[in-house]
CSV table of C-alpha atoms and ligand atoms in Angstrom, one decimal:
chain,number,residue,atom,x,y,z
A,1,MET,CA,7.3,-8.9,-41.4
A,2,GLU,CA,4.3,-6.9,-42.6
A,3,THR,CA,1.8,-9.0,-40.6
A,4,ALA,CA,3.9,-10.7,-38.2
A,5,LYS,CA,1.6,-13.6,-37.4
A,6,ALA,CA,-0.6,-13.6,-40.4
A,7,VAL,CA,-3.8,-12.2,-38.9
A,8,LYS,CA,-6.4,-14.9,-39.3
A,9,ALA,CA,-9.8,-14.2,-40.7
A,10,ARG,CA,-9.9,-10.5,-40.1
A,11,ASP,CA,-12.5,-9.2,-37.6
A,12,SER,CA,-14.9,-6.8,-39.3
A,13,PHE,CA,-18.3,-5.2,-39.2
A,14,THR,CA,-21.0,-7.8,-40.1
A,15,THR,CA,-24.1,-6.0,-41.3
A,16,GLY,CA,-24.8,-2.8,-43.3
A,17,LEU,CA,-26.6,-1.4,-40.3
A,18,GLY,CA,-23.7,-2.2,-38.1
A,19,VAL,CA,-21.4,-0.3,-40.4
A,20,ILE,CA,-23.6,2.8,-40.2
A,21,ALA,CA,-24.0,2.5,-36.5
A,22,ALA,CA,-20.2,2.2,-35.8
A,23,THR,CA,-19.3,4.9,-38.3
A,24,LEU,CA,-21.9,7.2,-37.0
A,25,GLY,CA,-20.9,6.3,-33.5
A,26,SER,CA,-17.5,7.5,-34.3
A,27,ALA,CA,-18.7,10.8,-35.8
A,28,VAL,CA,-21.2,11.6,-33.1
A,29,GLY,CA,-19.5,12.5,-29.9
A,30,LEU,CA,-18.5,15.3,-27.6
A,31,GLY,CA,-18.0,17.2,-30.8
A,32,ASN,CA,-21.8,17.6,-31.2
A,33,ILE,CA,-22.8,18.4,-27.7
A,34,TRP,CA,-19.7,20.1,-26.3
A,35,LYS,CA,-17.7,21.6,-29.1
A,36,PHE,CA,-20.4,22.5,-31.6
A,37,PRO,CA,-22.6,24.5,-29.3
A,38,ALA,CA,-19.6,26.1,-27.5
A,39,LEU,CA,-17.9,27.2,-30.8
A,40,THR,CA,-21.2,28.3,-32.3
A,41,GLY,CA,-21.9,30.4,-29.3
A,42,LEU,CA,-18.4,31.9,-29.3
A,43,ASN,CA,-18.2,32.7,-33.0
A,44,GLY,CA,-21.4,34.3,-34.0
A,45,GLY,CA,-24.1,31.6,-34.3
A,46,ALA,CA,-25.4,30.8,-37.8
A,47,ALA,CA,-22.5,32.5,-39.6
A,48,PHE,CA,-20.1,30.0,-38.0
A,49,ILE,CA,-22.4,27.1,-38.8
A,50,ILE,CA,-22.4,28.2,-42.5
A,51,VAL,CA,-18.6,28.2,-42.7
A,52,TYR,CA,-18.5,24.9,-40.9
A,53,LEU,CA,-21.0,23.4,-43.4
A,54,LEU,CA,-19.0,24.7,-46.4
A,55,SER,CA,-15.8,23.2,-44.9
A,56,THR,CA,-17.6,19.9,-44.4
A,57,LEU,CA,-18.8,19.8,-48.0
A,58,MET,CA,-15.6,21.0,-49.6
A,59,ALA,CA,-13.0,19.2,-47.4
A,60,GLY,CA,-14.4,17.0,-44.6
A,61,LEU,CA,-16.7,14.8,-46.6
A,62,PRO,CA,-14.3,14.2,-49.5
A,63,VAL,CA,-11.5,13.2,-47.0
A,64,MET,CA,-14.0,10.9,-45.2
A,65,ILE,CA,-14.8,9.1,-48.5
A,66,ALA,CA,-11.1,8.9,-49.4
A,67,GLU,CA,-10.2,7.4,-46.0
A,68,LEU,CA,-13.0,4.8,-46.0
A,69,MET,CA,-12.1,3.8,-49.6
A,70,LEU,CA,-8.3,3.4,-48.8
A,71,GLY,CA,-9.0,1.4,-45.7
A,72,ARG,CA,-11.4,-0.9,-47.4
A,73,ARG,CA,-9.0,-1.5,-50.3
A,74,SER,CA,-6.0,-2.3,-48.1
A,75,LYS,CA,-7.9,-4.1,-45.3
A,76,SER,CA,-5.2,-2.7,-43.1
A,77,ASP,CA,-4.6,-0.3,-40.2
A,78,ALA,CA,-3.9,3.4,-40.8
A,79,LEU,CA,-0.1,3.0,-41.2
A,80,THR,CA,0.0,-0.3,-43.1
A,81,THR,CA,-2.7,1.0,-45.6
A,82,PHE,CA,-0.2,3.3,-47.3
A,83,ARG,CA,2.5,0.6,-47.5
A,84,VAL,CA,0.0,-1.8,-49.0
A,85,LEU,CA,-1.4,0.6,-51.5
A,86,HIS,CA,1.9,2.3,-52.5
A,87,PRO,CA,4.7,-0.1,-51.6
A,88,LYS,CA,7.3,1.8,-53.6
A,89,ARG,CA,7.3,4.8,-51.3
A,90,GLU,CA,7.4,4.2,-47.5
A,91,THR,CA,7.1,7.9,-46.7
A,92,TRP,CA,3.3,8.0,-47.4
A,93,SER,CA,2.8,5.9,-44.3
A,94,LEU,CA,3.9,8.9,-42.3
A,95,ILE,CA,0.3,10.0,-42.7
A,96,GLY,CA,-0.7,7.0,-40.7
A,97,ALA,CA,2.0,7.6,-38.1
A,98,ALA,CA,0.8,11.2,-37.7
A,99,GLY,CA,-2.7,9.7,-37.3
A,100,VAL,CA,-1.5,7.4,-34.4
A,101,LEU,CA,0.1,10.4,-32.7
A,102,SER,CA,-3.2,12.4,-33.2
A,103,ALA,CA,-5.2,9.6,-31.7
A,104,PHE,CA,-3.2,9.8,-28.5
A,105,LEU,CA,-3.4,13.6,-28.3
A,106,ILE,CA,-7.1,13.7,-29.0
A,107,LEU,CA,-7.8,11.0,-26.5
A,108,ALA,CA,-5.6,12.8,-23.9
A,109,PHE,CA,-8.2,15.6,-23.6
A,110,TYR,CA,-11.2,13.7,-24.9
A,111,THR,CA,-11.1,11.1,-22.1
A,112,GLU,CA,-10.9,13.9,-19.6
A,113,VAL,CA,-14.0,15.7,-20.9
A,114,ALA,CA,-15.7,12.3,-21.1
A,115,GLY,CA,-14.6,11.7,-17.5
A,116,TRP,CA,-16.4,14.9,-16.4
A,117,VAL,CA,-19.5,13.8,-18.3
A,118,PHE,CA,-19.5,10.4,-16.6
A,119,ALA,CA,-18.9,12.1,-13.2
A,120,TYR,CA,-21.8,14.4,-13.9
A,121,ILE,CA,-24.3,11.6,-14.5
A,122,PHE,CA,-23.7,10.6,-10.8
A,123,LYS,CA,-23.6,14.1,-9.6
A,124,ALA,CA,-26.8,15.0,-11.4
A,125,ALA,CA,-28.5,11.9,-10.1
A,126,SER,CA,-27.6,12.8,-6.5
A,127,GLY,CA,-28.7,16.4,-7.2
A,128,SER,CA,-25.4,17.8,-6.0
A,129,ILE,CA,-24.8,19.9,-9.2
A,130,LEU,CA,-28.3,21.2,-9.6
A,131,SER,CA,-28.9,24.8,-8.8
A,132,ALA,CA,-30.6,27.7,-10.6
A,133,ASP,CA,-27.7,29.9,-9.6
A,134,PRO,CA,-24.9,29.7,-12.2
A,135,LYS,CA,-22.4,30.7,-9.5
A,136,VAL,CA,-23.2,27.5,-7.7
A,137,THR,CA,-23.0,25.3,-10.8
A,138,SER,CA,-19.8,26.9,-11.9
A,139,ALA,CA,-18.3,26.4,-8.4
A,140,ALA,CA,-19.3,22.8,-8.6
A,141,PHE,CA,-17.6,22.4,-12.0
A,142,GLU,CA,-14.5,24.3,-10.8
A,143,LYS,CA,-14.3,22.0,-7.8
A,144,LEU,CA,-14.3,18.9,-10.0
A,145,ILE,CA,-11.7,20.1,-12.5
A,146,ALA,CA,-9.4,21.6,-9.9
A,147,ASP,CA,-9.3,18.4,-8.0
A,148,PRO,CA,-6.3,16.4,-9.3
A,149,VAL,CA,-7.5,13.1,-7.7
A,150,GLN,CA,-11.0,13.2,-9.1
A,151,SER,CA,-9.8,14.4,-12.5
A,152,VAL,CA,-7.3,11.5,-12.9
A,153,PHE,CA,-9.7,9.0,-11.4
A,154,TRP,CA,-12.5,9.8,-13.9
A,155,GLN,CA,-10.2,9.8,-16.8
A,156,CYS,CA,-8.7,6.4,-15.9
A,157,ALA,CA,-12.2,5.0,-15.3
A,158,VAL,CA,-13.2,6.1,-18.8
A,159,ILE,CA,-10.0,4.6,-20.3
A,160,VAL,CA,-10.7,1.2,-18.7
A,161,PHE,CA,-14.3,1.3,-19.7
A,162,VAL,CA,-13.5,2.0,-23.4
A,163,GLY,CA,-10.6,-0.4,-23.4
A,164,ALA,CA,-12.8,-3.2,-22.1
A,165,ILE,CA,-15.2,-2.8,-25.1
A,166,ILE,CA,-12.2,-2.6,-27.5
A,167,VAL,CA,-10.8,-5.8,-26.2
A,168,MET,CA,-14.1,-7.6,-27.1
A,169,GLY,CA,-13.3,-7.0,-30.8
A,170,VAL,CA,-14.6,-5.1,-33.8
A,171,ALA,CA,-17.9,-7.0,-34.3
A,172,LYS,CA,-18.7,-8.1,-30.8
A,173,GLY,CA,-17.4,-5.0,-29.0
A,174,ILE,CA,-17.6,-1.9,-31.2
A,175,GLU,CA,-20.4,-2.9,-33.6
A,176,LYS,CA,-22.7,-4.4,-31.0
A,177,THR,CA,-22.2,-1.5,-28.5
A,178,THR,CA,-22.8,1.3,-31.1
A,179,LYS,CA,-25.8,-0.5,-32.6
A,180,ARG,CA,-27.5,-0.5,-29.3
A,181,LEU,CA,-26.5,2.9,-28.1
A,182,MET,CA,-27.1,5.1,-31.2
A,183,PRO,CA,-30.9,4.8,-31.2
A,184,VAL,CA,-31.0,5.6,-27.5
A,185,LEU,CA,-29.0,8.7,-28.2
A,186,PHE,CA,-31.3,10.0,-30.9
A,187,LEU,CA,-34.3,9.3,-28.7
A,188,ILE,CA,-33.0,11.2,-25.7
A,189,LEU,CA,-31.8,14.1,-27.8
A,190,VAL,CA,-35.2,14.5,-29.5
A,191,MET,CA,-36.9,14.4,-26.1
A,192,ILE,CA,-34.7,17.1,-24.7
A,193,GLY,CA,-35.0,19.2,-27.9
A,194,VAL,CA,-38.8,19.1,-27.8
A,195,ARG,CA,-38.8,20.0,-24.1
A,196,SER,CA,-36.5,22.9,-24.9
A,197,LEU,CA,-38.6,24.2,-27.8
A,198,MET,CA,-41.6,24.6,-25.4
A,199,LEU,CA,-39.6,27.2,-23.3
A,200,PRO,CA,-40.4,30.9,-23.7
A,201,GLY,CA,-36.9,31.7,-25.0
A,202,ALA,CA,-37.2,29.2,-27.8
A,203,ALA,CA,-37.6,31.9,-30.5
A,204,GLN,CA,-34.5,33.8,-29.4
A,205,GLY,CA,-32.5,30.6,-29.2
A,206,LEU,CA,-33.4,29.5,-32.7
A,207,ASP,CA,-32.8,33.0,-34.0
A,208,PHE,CA,-29.3,32.9,-32.6
A,209,LEU,CA,-28.7,29.5,-34.1
A,210,PHE,CA,-30.1,30.3,-37.5
A,211,ARG,CA,-29.5,34.0,-38.2
A,212,PRO,CA,-25.9,34.6,-39.4
A,213,ASP,CA,-23.7,37.4,-38.0
A,214,PHE,CA,-20.6,37.5,-40.3
A,215,SER,CA,-18.8,40.2,-38.4
A,216,LYS,CA,-17.3,37.6,-36.1
A,217,VAL,CA,-15.8,35.5,-38.9
A,218,THR,CA,-12.1,36.0,-39.1
A,219,GLY,CA,-9.3,33.8,-40.6
A,220,ALA,CA,-8.8,32.1,-37.3
A,221,VAL,CA,-12.6,31.5,-37.0
A,222,VAL,CA,-12.6,29.9,-40.4
A,223,LEU,CA,-9.8,27.6,-39.4
A,224,THR,CA,-11.7,26.7,-36.2
A,225,ALA,CA,-14.7,25.9,-38.3
A,226,MET,CA,-12.7,23.7,-40.7
A,227,GLY,CA,-11.0,22.0,-37.7
A,228,LEU,CA,-14.4,21.3,-36.3
A,229,ALA,CA,-15.5,19.8,-39.7
A,230,PHE,CA,-12.5,17.4,-39.5
A,231,PHE,CA,-13.0,16.6,-35.8
A,232,LYS,CA,-16.7,16.0,-36.3
A,233,LEU,CA,-16.3,13.5,-39.1
A,234,SER,CA,-13.3,11.8,-37.4
A,235,VAL,CA,-11.1,12.4,-40.4
A,236,GLY,CA,-7.5,13.4,-41.0
A,237,MET,CA,-6.0,11.0,-38.4
A,238,GLY,CA,-6.7,7.4,-39.6
A,239,THR,CA,-10.0,6.6,-37.8
A,240,MET,CA,-11.9,6.3,-41.0
A,241,ILE,CA,-9.1,4.4,-42.7
A,242,THR,CA,-9.2,1.9,-39.8
A,243,TYR,CA,-13.0,1.7,-39.9
A,244,GLY,CA,-13.0,1.4,-43.7
A,245,SER,CA,-10.8,-1.7,-43.3
A,246,TYR,CA,-13.7,-3.3,-41.5
A,247,PHE,CA,-16.3,-2.4,-44.2
A,248,ARG,CA,-17.8,-5.1,-46.3
A,249,ASP,CA,-16.9,-5.2,-50.0
A,250,ASP,CA,-20.5,-4.6,-51.0
A,251,GLN,CA,-20.9,-1.4,-48.9
A,252,ASN,CA,-21.5,1.8,-50.9
A,253,VAL,CA,-18.8,4.0,-49.5
A,254,PRO,CA,-19.8,7.5,-50.8
A,255,MET,CA,-23.4,6.9,-49.8
A,256,THR,CA,-22.5,5.7,-46.4
A,257,ALA,CA,-20.2,8.7,-45.8
A,258,LEU,CA,-23.0,11.1,-47.0
A,259,ARG,CA,-25.6,9.5,-44.7
A,260,VAL,CA,-23.3,9.6,-41.7
A,261,MET,CA,-22.4,13.2,-42.4
A,262,LEU,CA,-26.1,14.2,-42.6
A,263,ALA,CA,-27.0,12.3,-39.5
A,264,ASP,CA,-24.1,13.8,-37.6
A,265,LEU,CA,-25.2,17.3,-38.7
A,266,THR,CA,-28.7,16.5,-37.5
A,267,VAL,CA,-27.4,15.6,-34.1
A,268,SER,CA,-25.4,18.8,-33.9
A,269,ILE,CA,-28.4,20.9,-34.8
A,270,LEU,CA,-30.6,19.0,-32.4
A,271,ALA,CA,-28.0,19.6,-29.7
A,272,GLY,CA,-28.1,23.3,-30.6
A,273,ILE,CA,-31.9,23.3,-30.4
A,274,ALA,CA,-31.7,21.5,-27.0
A,275,ILE,CA,-29.3,24.0,-25.6
A,276,PHE,CA,-29.8,27.5,-26.9
A,277,PRO,CA,-33.5,28.1,-26.3
A,278,ALA,CA,-32.8,27.1,-22.7
A,279,VAL,CA,-29.8,29.4,-22.5
A,280,PHE,CA,-31.8,32.4,-23.6
A,281,THR,CA,-34.9,31.6,-21.5
A,282,PHE,CA,-32.9,31.6,-18.3
A,283,GLY,CA,-30.7,34.6,-19.2
A,284,PHE,CA,-27.4,32.9,-19.8
A,285,LYS,CA,-24.8,34.0,-22.3
A,286,PRO,CA,-24.3,31.8,-25.4
A,287,GLU,CA,-20.6,32.7,-25.3
A,288,ALA,CA,-19.9,30.6,-22.2
A,289,GLY,CA,-17.6,28.4,-24.3
A,290,PRO,CA,-16.5,24.9,-23.3
A,291,SER,CA,-18.1,25.2,-19.9
A,292,LEU,CA,-21.5,25.8,-21.5
A,293,LEU,CA,-22.2,22.1,-21.1
A,294,PHE,CA,-21.2,21.7,-17.4
A,295,ILE,CA,-22.2,25.1,-16.0
A,296,THR,CA,-25.1,26.2,-18.0
A,297,ILE,CA,-26.9,23.0,-18.6
A,298,PRO,CA,-27.4,22.0,-14.9
A,299,ALA,CA,-28.5,25.6,-14.1
A,300,VAL,CA,-30.8,25.7,-17.0
A,301,PHE,CA,-32.4,22.3,-16.4
A,302,SER,CA,-32.8,22.8,-12.7
A,303,GLN,CA,-35.3,25.6,-13.5
A,304,MET,CA,-37.5,23.5,-15.7
A,305,PRO,CA,-40.2,21.1,-14.5
A,306,PHE,CA,-38.7,17.6,-14.4
A,307,GLY,CA,-35.3,19.2,-14.9
A,308,ASN,CA,-33.6,16.8,-12.5
A,309,VAL,CA,-34.6,13.9,-14.8
A,310,PHE,CA,-33.6,15.7,-18.0
A,311,VAL,CA,-30.2,16.7,-16.7
A,312,VAL,CA,-29.3,13.1,-15.9
A,313,LEU,CA,-30.6,12.1,-19.3
A,314,PHE,CA,-28.5,14.8,-20.9
A,315,PHE,CA,-25.3,13.5,-19.4
A,316,VAL,CA,-26.2,9.9,-20.2
A,317,LEU,CA,-26.5,11.1,-23.7
A,318,GLY,CA,-23.1,12.7,-23.5
A,319,ALA,CA,-21.6,9.6,-22.2
A,320,ILE,CA,-23.1,7.4,-25.0
A,321,ALA,CA,-21.9,9.9,-27.6
A,322,ALA,CA,-18.4,10.1,-26.2
A,323,THR,CA,-18.1,6.3,-25.9
A,324,GLY,CA,-18.7,5.6,-29.6
A,325,ALA,CA,-16.2,8.3,-30.6
A,326,MET,CA,-13.5,7.1,-28.1
A,327,LEU,CA,-13.9,3.5,-29.3
A,328,SER,CA,-13.0,4.7,-32.8
A,329,ILE,CA,-10.1,6.8,-31.8
A,330,MET,CA,-8.6,4.1,-29.6
A,331,GLU,CA,-9.0,1.5,-32.4
A,332,VAL,CA,-6.4,3.4,-34.5
A,333,PRO,CA,-3.3,2.5,-32.4
A,334,VAL,CA,-4.8,-0.9,-31.3
A,335,ALA,CA,-5.4,-2.0,-34.9
A,336,TYR,CA,-1.9,-0.9,-35.8
A,337,LEU,CA,-0.2,-2.8,-32.9
A,338,HIS,CA,-2.4,-5.8,-33.5
A,339,GLN,CA,-1.7,-6.1,-37.2
A,340,ARG,CA,1.9,-4.9,-37.4
A,341,PHE,CA,3.3,-6.8,-34.4
A,342,GLY,CA,0.8,-9.6,-34.2
A,343,VAL,CA,0.1,-9.0,-30.5
A,344,SER,CA,-3.3,-9.9,-29.2
A,345,ARG,CA,-6.0,-7.2,-29.0
A,346,PHE,CA,-5.8,-7.4,-25.2
A,347,LYS,CA,-2.1,-6.6,-25.2
A,348,ALA,CA,-2.5,-3.9,-27.8
A,349,THR,CA,-5.3,-2.3,-25.8
A,350,ALA,CA,-3.4,-2.5,-22.5
A,351,ALA,CA,-0.3,-0.9,-24.0
A,352,THR,CA,-2.4,1.8,-25.6
A,353,GLY,CA,-4.3,2.4,-22.4
A,354,ILE,CA,-1.3,2.8,-20.2
A,355,LEU,CA,0.5,5.2,-22.6
A,356,LEU,CA,-2.7,7.1,-22.9
A,357,ALA,CA,-3.2,7.4,-19.1
A,358,LEU,CA,0.3,8.9,-18.9
A,359,ILE,CA,-0.2,11.4,-21.7
A,360,GLY,CA,-3.8,12.0,-20.6
A,361,SER,CA,-2.8,12.9,-17.1
A,362,THR,CA,-1.0,16.0,-18.3
A,363,ALA,CA,-4.4,17.1,-19.7
A,364,ALA,CA,-6.3,16.0,-16.7
A,365,LEU,CA,-4.1,17.9,-14.4
A,366,SER,CA,-4.0,21.1,-16.4
A,367,ASN,CA,-6.6,22.7,-14.2
A,368,SER,CA,-4.8,21.9,-11.0
A,369,VAL,CA,-1.2,20.8,-10.5
A,370,LEU,CA,-0.1,21.7,-14.0
A,371,ALA,CA,-2.3,24.8,-14.4
A,372,ASN,CA,0.8,27.0,-14.9
A,373,PHE,CA,2.6,24.7,-17.2
A,374,LYS,CA,2.1,26.2,-20.6
A,375,LEU,CA,3.5,25.9,-24.1
A,376,PHE,CA,2.7,28.6,-26.7
A,377,GLY,CA,0.5,30.2,-24.0
A,378,MET,CA,-1.8,27.1,-23.7
A,379,THR,CA,-2.2,24.5,-21.0
A,380,MET,CA,-1.6,20.9,-22.2
A,381,PHE,CA,-5.4,20.4,-22.4
A,382,ASP,CA,-5.8,23.3,-24.8
A,383,LEU,CA,-2.7,22.6,-26.7
A,384,TYR,CA,-3.7,19.0,-27.5
A,385,ASP,CA,-7.1,20.3,-28.7
A,386,PHE,CA,-5.6,23.1,-30.8
A,387,LEU,CA,-2.8,21.0,-32.3
A,388,THR,CA,-5.1,18.2,-33.4
A,389,SER,CA,-8.1,20.1,-34.7
A,390,ASN,CA,-6.3,23.1,-36.1
A,391,LEU,CA,-3.1,21.5,-37.4
A,392,LEU,CA,-2.7,17.7,-37.4
A,393,MET,CA,-6.1,16.7,-38.8
A,394,PRO,CA,-6.3,19.3,-41.6
A,395,VAL,CA,-2.6,18.5,-42.6
A,396,GLY,CA,-3.4,14.8,-42.5
A,397,GLY,CA,-6.5,15.4,-44.6
A,398,LEU,CA,-4.5,17.5,-47.1
A,399,PHE,CA,-2.0,14.7,-47.6
A,400,ILE,CA,-4.7,12.1,-48.0
A,401,CYS,CA,-6.2,14.2,-50.7
A,402,ILE,CA,-2.9,14.6,-52.5
A,403,PHE,CA,-2.3,10.8,-52.2
A,404,VAL,CA,-5.7,9.9,-53.6
A,405,GLY,CA,-6.0,12.6,-56.2
A,406,TRP,CA,-2.4,12.8,-57.5
A,407,VAL,CA,-0.7,9.5,-56.6
A,408,TRP,CA,-3.2,6.8,-56.5
A,409,GLY,CA,-5.2,8.3,-59.4
A,410,GLU,CA,-8.6,8.3,-61.0
A,411,GLN,CA,-8.6,4.7,-62.4
A,412,LYS,CA,-8.0,3.1,-59.0
A,413,VAL,CA,-10.5,5.4,-57.3
A,414,ARG,CA,-13.2,4.4,-59.9
A,415,GLY,CA,-12.5,0.8,-59.3
A,416,ALA,CA,-12.6,1.1,-55.5
A,417,LEU,CA,-15.7,3.3,-55.2
A,418,SER,CA,-17.8,1.5,-57.8
A,419,ASN,CA,-17.0,-1.8,-55.9
A,420,ASP,CA,-15.2,-2.9,-59.0
A,421,GLY,CA,-18.0,-2.0,-61.4
A,422,ARG,CA,-20.8,-3.4,-59.4
A,423,LEU,CA,-22.3,0.0,-58.6
A,424,GLN,CA,-23.5,2.4,-61.2
A,425,ASN,CA,-22.2,5.6,-59.6
A,426,SER,CA,-19.8,7.1,-62.1
A,427,ALA,CA,-21.3,10.6,-61.8
A,428,VAL,CA,-20.8,10.5,-58.0
A,429,ILE,CA,-17.3,9.3,-58.4
A,430,SER,CA,-16.5,12.1,-60.9
A,431,ILE,CA,-17.7,14.7,-58.4
A,432,PHE,CA,-15.8,13.1,-55.6
A,433,PHE,CA,-12.6,12.9,-57.6
A,434,PHE,CA,-12.8,16.6,-58.6
A,435,LEU,CA,-13.3,17.6,-55.0
A,436,VAL,CA,-10.5,15.4,-53.7
A,437,LYS,CA,-8.0,16.3,-56.3
A,438,TYR,CA,-8.6,20.1,-56.5
A,439,VAL,CA,-11.2,21.6,-54.3
A,440,ALA,CA,-10.3,20.0,-50.9
A,441,PRO,CA,-6.5,20.4,-51.0
A,442,ILE,CA,-6.8,24.1,-52.1
A,443,THR,CA,-9.5,24.8,-49.5
A,444,ILE,CA,-7.5,23.1,-46.7
A,445,GLY,CA,-4.2,24.7,-47.8
A,446,VAL,CA,-5.6,28.3,-48.0
A,447,ILE,CA,-7.6,28.1,-44.8
A,448,LEU,CA,-4.5,26.6,-42.9
A,449,LEU,CA,-2.2,29.3,-44.2
A,450,ARG,CA,-4.7,32.1,-43.4
A,451,GLY,CA,-5.8,30.7,-40.1
A,452,LEU,CA,-2.2,30.4,-38.9
A,453,LYS,CA,-1.4,33.9,-40.2
A,454,ILE,CA,1.2,32.6,-42.7
A,455,ILE,CA,-0.4,34.5,-45.6
B,1,LIG,N1,-16.0,12.8,-34.2
B,1,LIG,C1,-15.9,12.8,-32.8
B,1,LIG,C2,-16.7,13.8,-32.1
B,1,LIG,O1,-17.3,14.7,-32.6
B,1,LIG,C3,-14.4,13.0,-32.3
B,1,LIG,C4,-13.4,12.1,-33.1
B,1,LIG,C5,-12.3,12.7,-33.6
B,1,LIG,C6,-13.6,10.8,-33.2
B,1,LIG,C7,-11.4,12.0,-34.3
B,1,LIG,C8,-12.7,10.0,-33.9
B,1,LIG,C9,-11.6,10.6,-34.5
B,1,LIG,O2,-16.8,13.9,-30.9
């Protein structure tokens, strides 16, 4: 019953470049241009970036390699992977089940923010959100998010758009789309970065981005930084297991993960360089938080020559980044439904999309109809974000490390990461295994317990 109708020749990524584009497309997203600048601005600039980097090296990257490796070995979705690799104990597949749950919760708020980004492309093009006065841009943003009809409309539009690409398949949909879009994204980002560096506030912006202030770093901030590390690399919830299952057998997994991590970091830093000099030049506060993107950016750009063009470009960039990421999140439940129950990709996507629209609307409406509906003091939007980044993904990552380091074991890891002896990378594997067995689980465990004030 494992694979109800034996899945025929499995759809997968076709070229080495395609693998990188799709995996990087998953990592790069709203995390780089919305979360990273907002959290950096709120939590003390460079100090936060350093903690984020350390969490990436000690936890995020090892989990990413582990996930890609497991997926490629099992050639299965996030849930089935654990059944295939450890048939004696069904409980390990709970990691995959938690991943499917996380996928829905992340998409619930992610598709909403993406909806704002898509809406802003049109609003920027028509000029309706451009004003040098932050009061005007913030009123425009408030108007959008407080309008239940527009919020739900843009979210559903995004779900249909992403679903349509997913239906086309792994190679023809995901790989092709990301391969085309990723270079465009880099190009736009570099252009905006260069433009921003020519502003008079550039030095101040860079100073903020690169000079650490550790006084703001508390246990909760460290947890936020680690949560960002997981969110950024799309790990701890099955996306990288699912994508790993589409990897070719000759792909060098540790090197691919390292490259993607470095490229993703470059995009985040470039986004910081694009945003902070502009913020300081025009007298905004870096602590604006999540609204930084929607309130500050239009105001900042409207004051620069050719700003109206750059602001449209900026939101196009956001839409591209968000699309690659959403494809990879949605692929988690779709791959599971497709493989486990043998339903077509179309049906699997339709079912996922409908359920998502239902859950997502509770996030979309959390600035209007459901503004007063709170759990643990958070709106549904904030709750889904907090639950996934600060709890589900790190816990998922922790169990993946335990599975790989303590259950699956060194011998199998060596076989899988050396492509069964075809790669001469035993030193790299030794470092990885040490990280995944000891360093990552301890780091994740301690940060979780401290961040949630349990110790
Ligand atoms: N990495 C993506 C981003 O930064 C978000 C993401 C999370 C994608 C989890 C896949 C899985 O926007």
